[in-house]
N, CA, C and O atoms as a GROMACS GRO file, in nm:
protein
  492
    1MET      N    1  10.579   7.122   8.592
    1MET     CA    2  10.582   7.170   8.603
    1MET      C    3  10.532   7.307   8.587
    1MET      O    4  10.588   7.349   8.486
    2TYR      N    5  10.433   7.426   8.649
    2TYR     CA    6  10.315   7.531   8.627
    2TYR      C    7  10.394   7.598   8.578
    2TYR      O    8  10.511   7.570   8.605
    3SER      N    9  10.369   7.714   8.487
    3SER     CA   10  10.338   7.834   8.430
    3SER      C   11  10.374   7.921   8.439
    3SER      O   12  10.274   7.973   8.389
    4GLU      N   13  10.469   8.047   8.471
    4GLU     CA   14  10.434   8.145   8.554
    4GLU      C   15  10.311   8.204   8.619
    4GLU      O   16  10.293   8.256   8.729
    5THR      N   17  10.219   8.175   8.497
    5THR     CA   18  10.041   8.176   8.524
    5THR      C   19   9.973   8.167   8.606
    5THR      O   20   9.899   8.234   8.679
    6ARG      N   21  10.027   8.003   8.576
    6ARG     CA   22   9.902   7.944   8.681
    6ARG      C   23   9.980   7.929   8.838
    6ARG      O   24   9.929   7.899   8.946
    7PHE      N   25  10.103   7.956   8.807
    7PHE     CA   26  10.238   7.924   8.969
    7PHE      C   27  10.124   8.063   9.040
    7PHE      O   28  10.064   8.056   9.147
    8GLN      N   29  10.122   8.161   8.960
    8GLN     CA   30  10.069   8.313   8.992
    8GLN      C   31   9.922   8.306   9.092
    8GLN      O   32   9.904   8.345   9.207
    9LYS      N   33   9.846   8.252   9.013
    9LYS     CA   34   9.743   8.164   9.025
    9LYS      C   35   9.743   8.058   9.141
    9LYS      O   36   9.675   8.065   9.244
   10ALA      N   37   9.811   7.982   9.113
   10ALA     CA   38   9.810   7.889   9.266
   10ALA      C   39   9.878   7.990   9.375
   10ALA      O   40   9.880   7.914   9.472
   11LYS      N   41   9.922   8.083   9.410
   11LYS     CA   42   9.974   8.171   9.477
   11LYS      C   43   9.867   8.276   9.559
   11LYS      O   44   9.812   8.268   9.669
   12ALA      N   45   9.866   8.360   9.466
   12ALA     CA   46   9.720   8.420   9.533
   12ALA      C   47   9.566   8.314   9.568
   12ALA      O   48   9.553   8.320   9.691
   13ASP      N   49   9.495   8.259   9.532
   13ASP     CA   50   9.432   8.189   9.577
   13ASP      C   51   9.496   8.043   9.726
   13ASP      O   52   9.443   7.965   9.806
   14LEU      N   53   9.556   8.061   9.707
   14LEU     CA   54   9.612   7.957   9.819
   14LEU      C   55   9.672   8.096   9.953
   14LEU      O   56   9.740   8.050  10.045
   15ALA      N   57   9.648   8.228   9.955
   15ALA     CA   58   9.670   8.348  10.004
   15ALA      C   59   9.522   8.384  10.038
   15ALA      O   60   9.481   8.393  10.154
   16TYR      N   61   9.451   8.404   9.932
   16TYR     CA   62   9.312   8.398   9.992
   16TYR      C   63   9.250   8.274  10.046
   16TYR      O   64   9.144   8.288  10.105
   17SER      N   65   9.282   8.196  10.038
   17SER     CA   66   9.173   8.112  10.083
   17SER      C   67   9.253   8.067  10.268
   17SER      O   68   9.211   7.996  10.360
   18LEU      N   69   9.287   8.091  10.264
   18LEU     CA   70   9.438   8.105  10.434
   18LEU      C   71   9.418   8.214  10.507
   18LEU      O   72   9.454   8.212  10.625
   19LEU      N   73   9.353   8.340  10.447
   19LEU     CA   74   9.348   8.512  10.483
   19LEU      C   75   9.191   8.565  10.484
   19LEU      O   76   9.147   8.672  10.530
   20HIS      N   77   9.138   8.483  10.436
   20HIS     CA   78   9.036   8.511  10.432
   20HIS      C   79   8.875   8.409  10.497
   20HIS      O   80   8.871   8.288  10.521
   21SER      N   81   8.755   8.515  10.511
   21SER     CA   82   8.715   8.403  10.572
   21SER      C   83   8.551   8.458  10.509
   21SER      O   84   8.471   8.546  10.542
   22PRO      N   85   8.558   8.357  10.409
   22PRO     CA   86   8.414   8.472  10.315
   22PRO      C   87   8.318   8.451  10.445
   22PRO      O   88   8.389   8.427  10.542
   23THR      N   89   8.221   8.451  10.468
   23THR     CA   90   8.086   8.412  10.458
   23THR      C   91   7.955   8.338  10.409
   23THR      O   92   7.878   8.258  10.461
   24ASP      N   93   7.968   8.413  10.258
   24ASP     CA   94   7.868   8.321  10.234
   24ASP      C   95   7.951   8.102  10.256
   24ASP      O   96   8.062   8.058  10.284
   25ALA      N   97   7.810   8.036  10.221
   25ALA     CA   98   7.838   7.962  10.282
   25ALA      C   99   7.918   7.849  10.102
   25ALA      O  100   8.013   7.771  10.112
   26THR      N  101   7.860   7.870   9.997
   26THR     CA  102   7.943   7.832   9.844
   26THR      C  103   8.072   7.864   9.961
   26THR      O  104   8.122   7.807  10.059
   27LYS      N  105   8.088   7.976   9.892
   27LYS     CA  106   8.284   8.063   9.916
   27LYS      C  107   8.325   7.983  10.006
   27LYS      O  108   8.434   7.930   9.985
   28GLN      N  109   8.256   7.953  10.121
   28GLN     CA  110   8.363   7.842  10.215
   28GLN      C  111   8.371   7.777  10.178
   28GLN      O  112   8.480   7.721  10.179
   29ILE      N  113   8.292   7.737  10.128
   29ILE     CA  114   8.360   7.570  10.071
   29ILE      C  115   8.397   7.512  10.013
   29ILE      O  116   8.408   7.390  10.010
   30GLU      N  117   8.444   7.635   9.918
   30GLU     CA  118   8.533   7.648   9.823
   30GLU      C  119   8.669   7.707   9.858
   30GLU      O  120   8.756   7.685   9.775
   31SER      N  121   8.719   7.811  10.014
   31SER     CA  122   8.797   7.890  10.018
   31SER      C  123   8.828   7.730  10.101
   31SER      O  124   8.823   7.669   9.994
   32SER      N  125   8.855   7.618  10.202
   32SER     CA  126   8.811   7.499  10.201
   32SER      C  127   8.804   7.494  10.119
   32SER      O  128   8.817   7.605  10.067
   33PHE      N  129   8.778   7.384  10.022
   33PHE     CA  130   8.861   7.320   9.890
   33PHE      C  131   9.054   7.354   9.873
   33PHE      O  132   9.144   7.286   9.924
   34LEU      N  133   9.069   7.482   9.782
   34LEU     CA  134   9.121   7.545   9.773
   34LEU      C  135   9.233   7.546   9.875
   34LEU      O  136   9.335   7.490   9.837
   35ARG      N  137   9.234   7.583   9.961
   35ARG     CA  138   9.305   7.584  10.182
   35ARG      C  139   9.344   7.384  10.091
   35ARG      O  140   9.434   7.363  10.010
   36SER      N  141   9.287   7.325  10.121
   36SER     CA  142   9.359   7.178  10.098
   36SER      C  143   9.418   7.117  10.006
   36SER      O  144   9.502   7.027  10.006
   37LEU      N  145   9.333   7.212   9.879
   37LEU     CA  146   9.434   7.138   9.764
   37LEU      C  147   9.569   7.182   9.734
   37LEU      O  148   9.651   7.103   9.686
   38LEU      N  149   9.609   7.343   9.766
   38LEU     CA  150   9.684   7.322   9.749
   38LEU      C  151   9.844   7.362   9.851
   38LEU      O  152   9.956   7.397   9.814
   39SER      N  153   9.771   7.329  10.019
   39SER     CA  154   9.884   7.284  10.094
   39SER      C  155   9.886   7.148  10.015
   39SER      O  156   9.999   7.142   9.968
   40ALA      N  157   9.836   7.069   9.990
   40ALA     CA  158   9.925   6.961   9.979
   40ALA      C  159   9.977   6.950   9.852
   40ALA      O  160  10.000   6.835   9.814
   41ALA      N  161  10.013   7.088   9.737
   41ALA     CA  162  10.099   7.136   9.675
   41ALA      C  163  10.202   7.135   9.737
   41ALA      O  164  10.302   7.066   9.717
   42ALA      N  165  10.182   7.223   9.828
   42ALA     CA  166  10.309   7.353   9.858
   42ALA      C  167  10.383   7.191   9.968
   42ALA      O  168  10.498   7.148   9.983
   43THR      N  169  10.294   7.161  10.004
   43THR     CA  170  10.368   6.930  10.080
   43THR      C  171  10.416   6.874  10.039
   43THR      O  172  10.534   6.879  10.072
   44ARG      N  173  10.378   6.768   9.927
   44ARG     CA  174  10.430   6.785   9.832
   44ARG      C  175  10.474   6.833   9.702
   44ARG      O  176  10.459   6.734   9.631
   45GLY      N  177  10.510   6.907   9.643
   45GLY     CA  178  10.462   7.011   9.523
   45GLY      C  179  10.429   6.921   9.348
   45GLY      O  180  10.499   6.910   9.248
   46GLN      N  181  10.282   6.870   9.387
   46GLN     CA  182  10.243   6.816   9.322
   46GLN      C  183  10.085   6.815   9.348
   46GLN      O  184  10.045   6.789   9.462
   47VAL      N  185   9.997   6.841   9.250
   47VAL     CA  186   9.879   6.738   9.266
   47VAL      C  187   9.800   6.688   9.232
   47VAL      O  188   9.701   6.756   9.202
   48THR      N  189   9.794   6.540   9.214
   48THR     CA  190   9.692   6.440   9.179
   48THR      C  191   9.543   6.433   9.148
   48THR      O  192   9.474   6.417   9.248
   49PRO      N  193   9.494   6.439   9.062
   49PRO     CA  194   9.350   6.420   9.127
   49PRO      C  195   9.308   6.325   9.251
   49PRO      O  196   9.215   6.345   9.329
   50ASP      N  197   9.384   6.236   9.251
   50ASP     CA  198   9.308   6.209   9.414
   50ASP      C  199   9.311   6.325   9.487
   50ASP      O  200   9.232   6.309   9.580
   51ASP      N  201   9.374   6.458   9.494
   51ASP     CA  202   9.439   6.479   9.514
   51ASP      C  203   9.273   6.595   9.551
   51ASP      O  204   9.202   6.601   9.651
   52VAL      N  205   9.266   6.666   9.427
   52VAL     CA  206   9.154   6.705   9.407
   52VAL      C  207   9.028   6.617   9.414
   52VAL      O  208   8.960   6.670   9.325
   53TYR      N  209   8.960   6.525   9.459
   53TYR     CA  210   8.905   6.409   9.521
   53TYR      C  211   8.915   6.404   9.695
   53TYR      O  212   8.828   6.365   9.774
   54ARG      N  213   8.996   6.437   9.712
   54ARG     CA  214   9.006   6.495   9.862
   54ARG      C  215   8.974   6.552   9.908
   54ARG      O  216   8.907   6.547  10.011
   55ALA      N  217   9.038   6.683   9.808
   55ALA     CA  218   8.982   6.845   9.908
   55ALA      C  219   8.843   6.855   9.884
   55ALA      O  220   8.782   6.923   9.967
   56VAL      N  221   8.769   6.799   9.780
   56VAL     CA  222   8.622   6.815   9.783
   56VAL      C  223   8.595   6.811   9.915
   56VAL      O  224   8.543   6.900   9.982
   57GLU      N  225   8.661   6.625   9.977
   57GLU     CA  226   8.612   6.561   9.990
   57GLU      C  227   8.611   6.573  10.183
   57GLU      O  228   8.541   6.500  10.253
   58SER      N  229   8.699   6.674  10.233
   58SER     CA  230   8.738   6.760  10.297
   58SER      C  231   8.634   6.900  10.321
   58SER      O  232   8.605   6.964  10.422
   59SER      N  233   8.592   6.912  10.169
   59SER     CA  234   8.565   7.088  10.188
   59SER      C  235   8.455   7.086  10.268
   59SER      O  236   8.448   7.169  10.358
   60GLY      N  237   8.346   6.987  10.249
   60GLY     CA  238   8.202   6.988  10.320
   60GLY      C  239   8.135   6.985  10.207
   60GLY      O  240   8.019   7.026  10.218
   61ALA      N  241   8.181   6.939  10.067
   61ALA     CA  242   8.095   7.009  10.010
   61ALA      C  243   7.940   6.889   9.995
   61ALA      O  244   7.819   6.911   9.991
   62PHE      N  245   8.019   6.770   9.992
   62PHE     CA  246   7.927   6.583  10.049
   62PHE      C  247   7.816   6.667  10.155
   62PHE      O  248   7.703   6.658  10.107
   63ASP      N  249   7.815   6.716  10.236
   63ASP     CA  250   7.796   6.764  10.277
   63ASP      C  251   7.626   6.894  10.375
   63ASP      O  252   7.544   6.923  10.463
   64LEU      N  253   7.694   6.909  10.247
   64LEU     CA  254   7.564   7.041  10.280
   64LEU      C  255   7.434   7.011  10.268
   64LEU      O  256   7.411   6.891  10.282
   65ASP      N  257   7.335   7.085  10.244
   65ASP     CA  258   7.182   7.044  10.320
   65ASP      C  259   7.157   7.130  10.168
   65ASP      O  260   7.210   7.240  10.152
   66LEU      N  261   7.097   7.087  10.092
   66LEU     CA  262   7.095   7.164   9.915
   66LEU      C  263   7.067   7.040   9.893
   66LEU      O  264   7.116   6.934   9.933
   67ASP      N  265   6.946   7.081   9.794
   67ASP     CA  266   6.843   6.984   9.685
   67ASP      C  267   7.033   6.885   9.624
   67ASP      O  268   7.148   6.911   9.658
   68GLU      N  269   6.984   6.791   9.541
   68GLU     CA  270   7.117   6.684   9.493
   68GLU      C  271   7.153   6.752   9.358
   68GLU      O  272   7.255   6.701   9.311
   69GLY      N  273   7.096   6.862   9.272
   69GLY     CA  274   7.122   6.941   9.169
   69GLY      C  275   7.225   7.026   9.230
   69GLY      O  276   7.343   6.994   9.216
   70GLU      N  277   7.179   7.170   9.321
   70GLU     CA  278   7.290   7.270   9.347
   70GLU      C  279   7.389   7.178   9.423
   70GLU      O  280   7.500   7.223   9.395
   71LYS      N  281   7.409   7.038   9.532
   71LYS     CA  282   7.526   7.016   9.545
   71LYS      C  283   7.573   6.894   9.506
   71LYS      O  284   7.644   6.826   9.580
   72ASP      N  285   7.530   6.851   9.361
   72ASP     CA  286   7.595   6.825   9.194
   72ASP      C  287   7.688   6.968   9.146
   72ASP      O  288   7.803   6.952   9.106
   73LYS      N  289   7.630   7.100   9.153
   73LYS     CA  290   7.702   7.186   9.090
   73LYS      C  291   7.860   7.189   9.171
   73LYS      O  292   7.976   7.150   9.165
   74ILE      N  293   7.763   7.266   9.246
   74ILE     CA  294   7.900   7.290   9.301
   74ILE      C  295   7.995   7.155   9.339
   74ILE      O  296   8.086   7.187   9.415
   75ILE      N  297   7.996   7.053   9.314
   75ILE     CA  298   8.098   6.958   9.362
   75ILE      C  299   8.104   6.927   9.180
   75ILE      O  300   8.198   6.857   9.142
   76ALA      N  301   8.034   6.965   9.104
   76ALA     CA  302   8.115   6.986   8.944
   76ALA      C  303   8.217   7.114   8.942
   76ALA      O  304   8.330   7.093   8.899
   77ASP      N  305   8.187   7.227   8.982
   77ASP     CA  306   8.248   7.298   8.978
   77ASP      C  307   8.388   7.280   9.070
   77ASP      O  308   8.497   7.272   9.013
   78LEU      N  309   8.377   7.274   9.219
   78LEU     CA  310   8.553   7.235   9.244
   78LEU      C  311   8.589   7.089   9.198
   78LEU      O  312   8.701   7.047   9.226
   79LEU      N  313   8.511   7.018   9.135
   79LEU     CA  314   8.638   6.979   9.010
   79LEU      C  315   8.687   7.022   8.918
   79LEU      O  316   8.806   7.016   8.888
   80ASN      N  317   8.607   7.068   8.866
   80ASN     CA  318   8.700   7.178   8.775
   80ASN      C  319   8.838   7.266   8.792
   80ASN      O  320   8.938   7.287   8.723
   81ILE      N  321   8.790   7.306   8.920
   81ILE     CA  322   8.856   7.443   8.948
   81ILE      C  323   8.993   7.353   8.962
   81ILE      O  324   9.090   7.382   8.892
   82GLY      N  325   9.000   7.222   9.072
   82GLY     CA  326   9.082   7.138   9.092
   82GLY      C  327   9.170   7.075   8.942
   82GLY      O  328   9.288   7.043   8.962
   83ASP      N  329   9.142   7.066   8.868
   83ASP     CA  330   9.162   7.043   8.710
   83ASP      C  331   9.314   7.097   8.689
   83ASP      O  332   9.428   7.056   8.668
   84ASN      N  333   9.216   7.251   8.717
   84ASN     CA  334   9.297   7.363   8.644
   84ASN      C  335   9.454   7.305   8.736
   84ASN      O  336   9.566   7.336   8.695
   85TYR      N  337   9.440   7.248   8.817
   85TYR     CA  338   9.665   7.269   8.969
   85TYR      C  339   9.699   7.122   8.937
   85TYR      O  340   9.814   7.083   8.957
   86VAL      N  341   9.575   7.010   8.873
   86VAL     CA  342   9.736   6.912   8.851
   86VAL      C  343   9.782   6.921   8.798
   86VAL      O  344   9.766   6.993   8.699
   87GLY      N  345   9.948   6.800   8.844
   87GLY     CA  346  10.033   6.886   8.740
   87GLY      C  347  10.183   6.870   8.920
   87GLY      O  348  10.187   6.852   9.042
   88ALA      N  349  10.209   6.877   8.884
   88ALA     CA  350  10.316   6.947   8.929
   88ALA      C  351  10.413   7.030   8.943
   88ALA      O  352  10.441   7.064   8.828
   89LEU      N  353  10.486   7.088   9.021
   89LEU     CA  354  10.556   7.200   9.128
   89LEU      C  355  10.689   7.202   9.049
   89LEU      O  356  10.729   7.087   9.067
   90SER      N  357  10.778   7.262   8.975
   90SER     CA  358  10.882   7.265   9.006
   90SER      C  359  10.984   7.285   9.149
   90SER      O  360  10.983   7.370   9.237
   91PRO      N  361  11.064   7.174   9.127
   91PRO     CA  362  11.087   7.239   9.369
   91PRO      C  363  11.136   7.392   9.376
   91PRO      O  364  11.148   7.453   9.482
   92THR      N  365  11.166   7.450   9.237
   92THR     CA  366  11.136   7.591   9.350
   92THR      C  367  11.003   7.659   9.379
   92THR      O  368  10.987   7.736   9.473
   93GLN      N  369  10.895   7.621   9.280
   93GLN     CA  370  10.719   7.628   9.293
   93GLN      C  371  10.710   7.631   9.424
   93GLN      O  372  10.680   7.728   9.494
   94ALA      N  373  10.738   7.519   9.461
   94ALA     CA  374  10.680   7.437   9.573
   94ALA      C  375  10.758   7.453   9.712
   94ALA      O  376  10.717   7.414   9.822
   95GLN      N  377  10.896   7.527   9.682
   95GLN     CA  378  10.916   7.542   9.781
   95GLN      C  379  10.871   7.685   9.833
   95GLN      O  380  10.843   7.703   9.952
   96GLY      N  381  10.866   7.793   9.729
   96GLY     CA  382  10.800   7.979   9.683
   96GLY      C  383  10.617   7.927   9.760
   96GLY      O  384  10.559   8.002   9.838
   97LEU      N  385  10.561   7.800   9.717
   97LEU     CA  386  10.408   7.774   9.828
   97LEU      C  387  10.439   7.741   9.921
   97LEU      O  388  10.410   7.822  10.009
   98ARG      N  389  10.516   7.613   9.972
   98ARG     CA  390  10.557   7.594  10.105
   98ARG      C  391  10.624   7.800  10.215
   98ARG      O  392  10.627   7.780  10.336
   99LYS      N  393  10.651   7.903  10.189
   99LYS     CA  394  10.708   7.984  10.174
   99LYS      C  395  10.537   8.024  10.250
   99LYS      O  396  10.488   8.024  10.362
  100LEU      N  397  10.508   8.043  10.156
  100LEU     CA  398  10.375   8.133  10.150
  100LEU      C  399  10.289   8.097  10.211
  100LEU      O  400  10.207   8.164  10.273
  101ARG      N  401  10.300   7.934  10.197
  101ARG     CA  402  10.172   7.858  10.312
  101ARG      C  403  10.167   7.949  10.468
  101ARG      O  404  10.081   8.008  10.533
  102ASN      N  405  10.290   7.924  10.480
  102ASN     CA  406  10.367   7.900  10.599
  102ASN      C  407  10.371   8.082  10.673
  102ASN      O  408  10.388   8.117  10.790
  103LEU      N  409  10.352   8.153  10.566
  103LEU     CA  410  10.332   8.300  10.625
  103LEU      C  411  10.215   8.343  10.610
  103LEU      O  412  10.195   8.435  10.690
  104CYS      N  413  10.097   8.313  10.525
  104CYS     CA  414   9.975   8.264  10.530
  104CYS      C  415   9.883   8.266  10.729
  104CYS      O  416   9.818   8.327  10.813
  105LEU      N  417   9.962   8.131  10.683
  105LEU     CA  418   9.936   8.029  10.866
  105LEU      C  419   9.956   8.120  10.960
  105LEU      O  420   9.879   8.119  11.056
  106ARG      N  421  10.076   8.230  10.954
  106ARG     CA  422  10.134   8.252  11.006
  106ARG      C  423  10.061   8.407  11.088
  106ARG      O  424  10.065   8.447  11.204
  107ALA      N  425   9.986   8.472  10.933
  107ALA     CA  426   9.955   8.641  10.971
  107ALA      C  427   9.781   8.598  11.006
  107ALA      O  428   9.686   8.673  11.023
  108ALA      N  429   9.787   8.454  11.008
  108ALA     CA  430   9.581   8.467  11.017
  108ALA      C  431   9.625   8.378  11.161
  108ALA      O  432   9.548   8.313  11.232
  109ALA      N  433   9.682   8.386  11.167
  109ALA     CA  434   9.666   8.337  11.338
  109ALA      C  435   9.718   8.432  11.464
  109ALA      O  436   9.664   8.435  11.574
  110THR      N  437   9.879   8.537  11.410
  110THR     CA  438   9.888   8.658  11.489
  110THR      C  439   9.802   8.721  11.437
  110THR      O  440   9.689   8.734  11.483
  111GLY      N  441   9.857   8.787  11.294
  111GLY     CA  442   9.834   8.938  11.296
  111GLY      C  443   9.963   8.999  11.232
  111GLY      O  444   9.987   9.116  11.204
  112ASP      N  445  10.034   8.893  11.219
  112ASP     CA  446  10.196   8.926  11.197
  112ASP      C  447  10.239   9.051  11.101
  112ASP      O  448  10.300   9.046  10.994
  113GLN      N  449  10.189   9.167  11.171
  113GLN     CA  450  10.263   9.262  11.010
  113GLN      C  451  10.373   9.285  10.952
  113GLN      O  452  10.377   9.372  10.866
  114ASP      N  453  10.489   9.210  10.987
  114ASP     CA  454  10.569   9.110  10.869
  114ASP      C  455  10.598   9.022  10.774
  114ASP      O  456  10.669   9.009  10.675
  115ALA      N  457  10.472   8.931  10.875
  115ALA     CA  458  10.506   8.831  10.770
  115ALA      C  459  10.350   8.900  10.652
  115ALA      O  460  10.384   8.869  10.538
  116LEU      N  461  10.244   8.956  10.646
  116LEU     CA  462  10.168   9.037  10.577
  116LEU      C  463  10.274   9.061  10.450
  116LEU      O  464  10.281   8.982  10.356
  117ALA      N  465  10.346   9.167  10.460
  117ALA     CA  466  10.410   9.248  10.388
  117ALA      C  467  10.526   9.171  10.317
  117ALA      O  468  10.571   9.229  10.219
  118GLN      N  469  10.600   9.010  10.362
  118GLN     CA  470  10.586   8.929  10.227
  118GLN      C  471  10.540   8.872  10.195
  118GLN      O  472  10.572   8.813  10.092
  119ILE      N  473  10.452   8.855  10.250
  119ILE     CA  474  10.285   8.808  10.140
  119ILE      C  475  10.287   8.874   9.999
  119ILE      O  476  10.282   8.841   9.880
  120SER      N  477  10.298   8.996  10.082
  120SER     CA  478  10.279   9.108   9.977
  120SER      C  479  10.359   9.077   9.901
  120SER      O  480  10.331   8.987   9.822
  121GLU      N  481  10.495   9.143   9.897
  121GLU     CA  482  10.563   9.098   9.840
  121GLU      C  483  10.573   9.000   9.727
  121GLU      O  484  10.585   9.028   9.608
  122ILE      N  485  10.561   8.830   9.805
  122ILE     CA  486  10.583   8.742   9.723
  122ILE      C  487  10.474   8.746   9.556
  122ILE      O  488  10.500   8.696   9.447
  123LEU      N  489  10.350   8.828   9.605
  123LEU     CA  490  10.208   8.753   9.623
  123LEU      C  491  10.288   8.915   9.408
  123LEU      O  492  10.210   8.935   9.314
   0.00000   0.00000   0.00000
């Protein structure tokens, strides 16, 4: 089970990654990574090291047109971030993360003000 602090961070990171579209390429990669990783947590109630690696792959970090040193640094940063989320959520936490994910997806797609208000209450 995540500690309350860790769970609050996971919720905030999930909401941010689903509701914001960063313009900086590195921030876009990080946002995509968090979206993938925390959506897996919401779906399955846990994050494994394999989930972290799959989230790095799906983020597009391996496809960046940067020198290998810069690319390796970004990938290492993502892996470090992901390590913070490895573990199981309680059933209540998993249910809460799923609800938040669904509200964020609805708000991002439609601008639903009720969904945004509920997100604000959850966070």
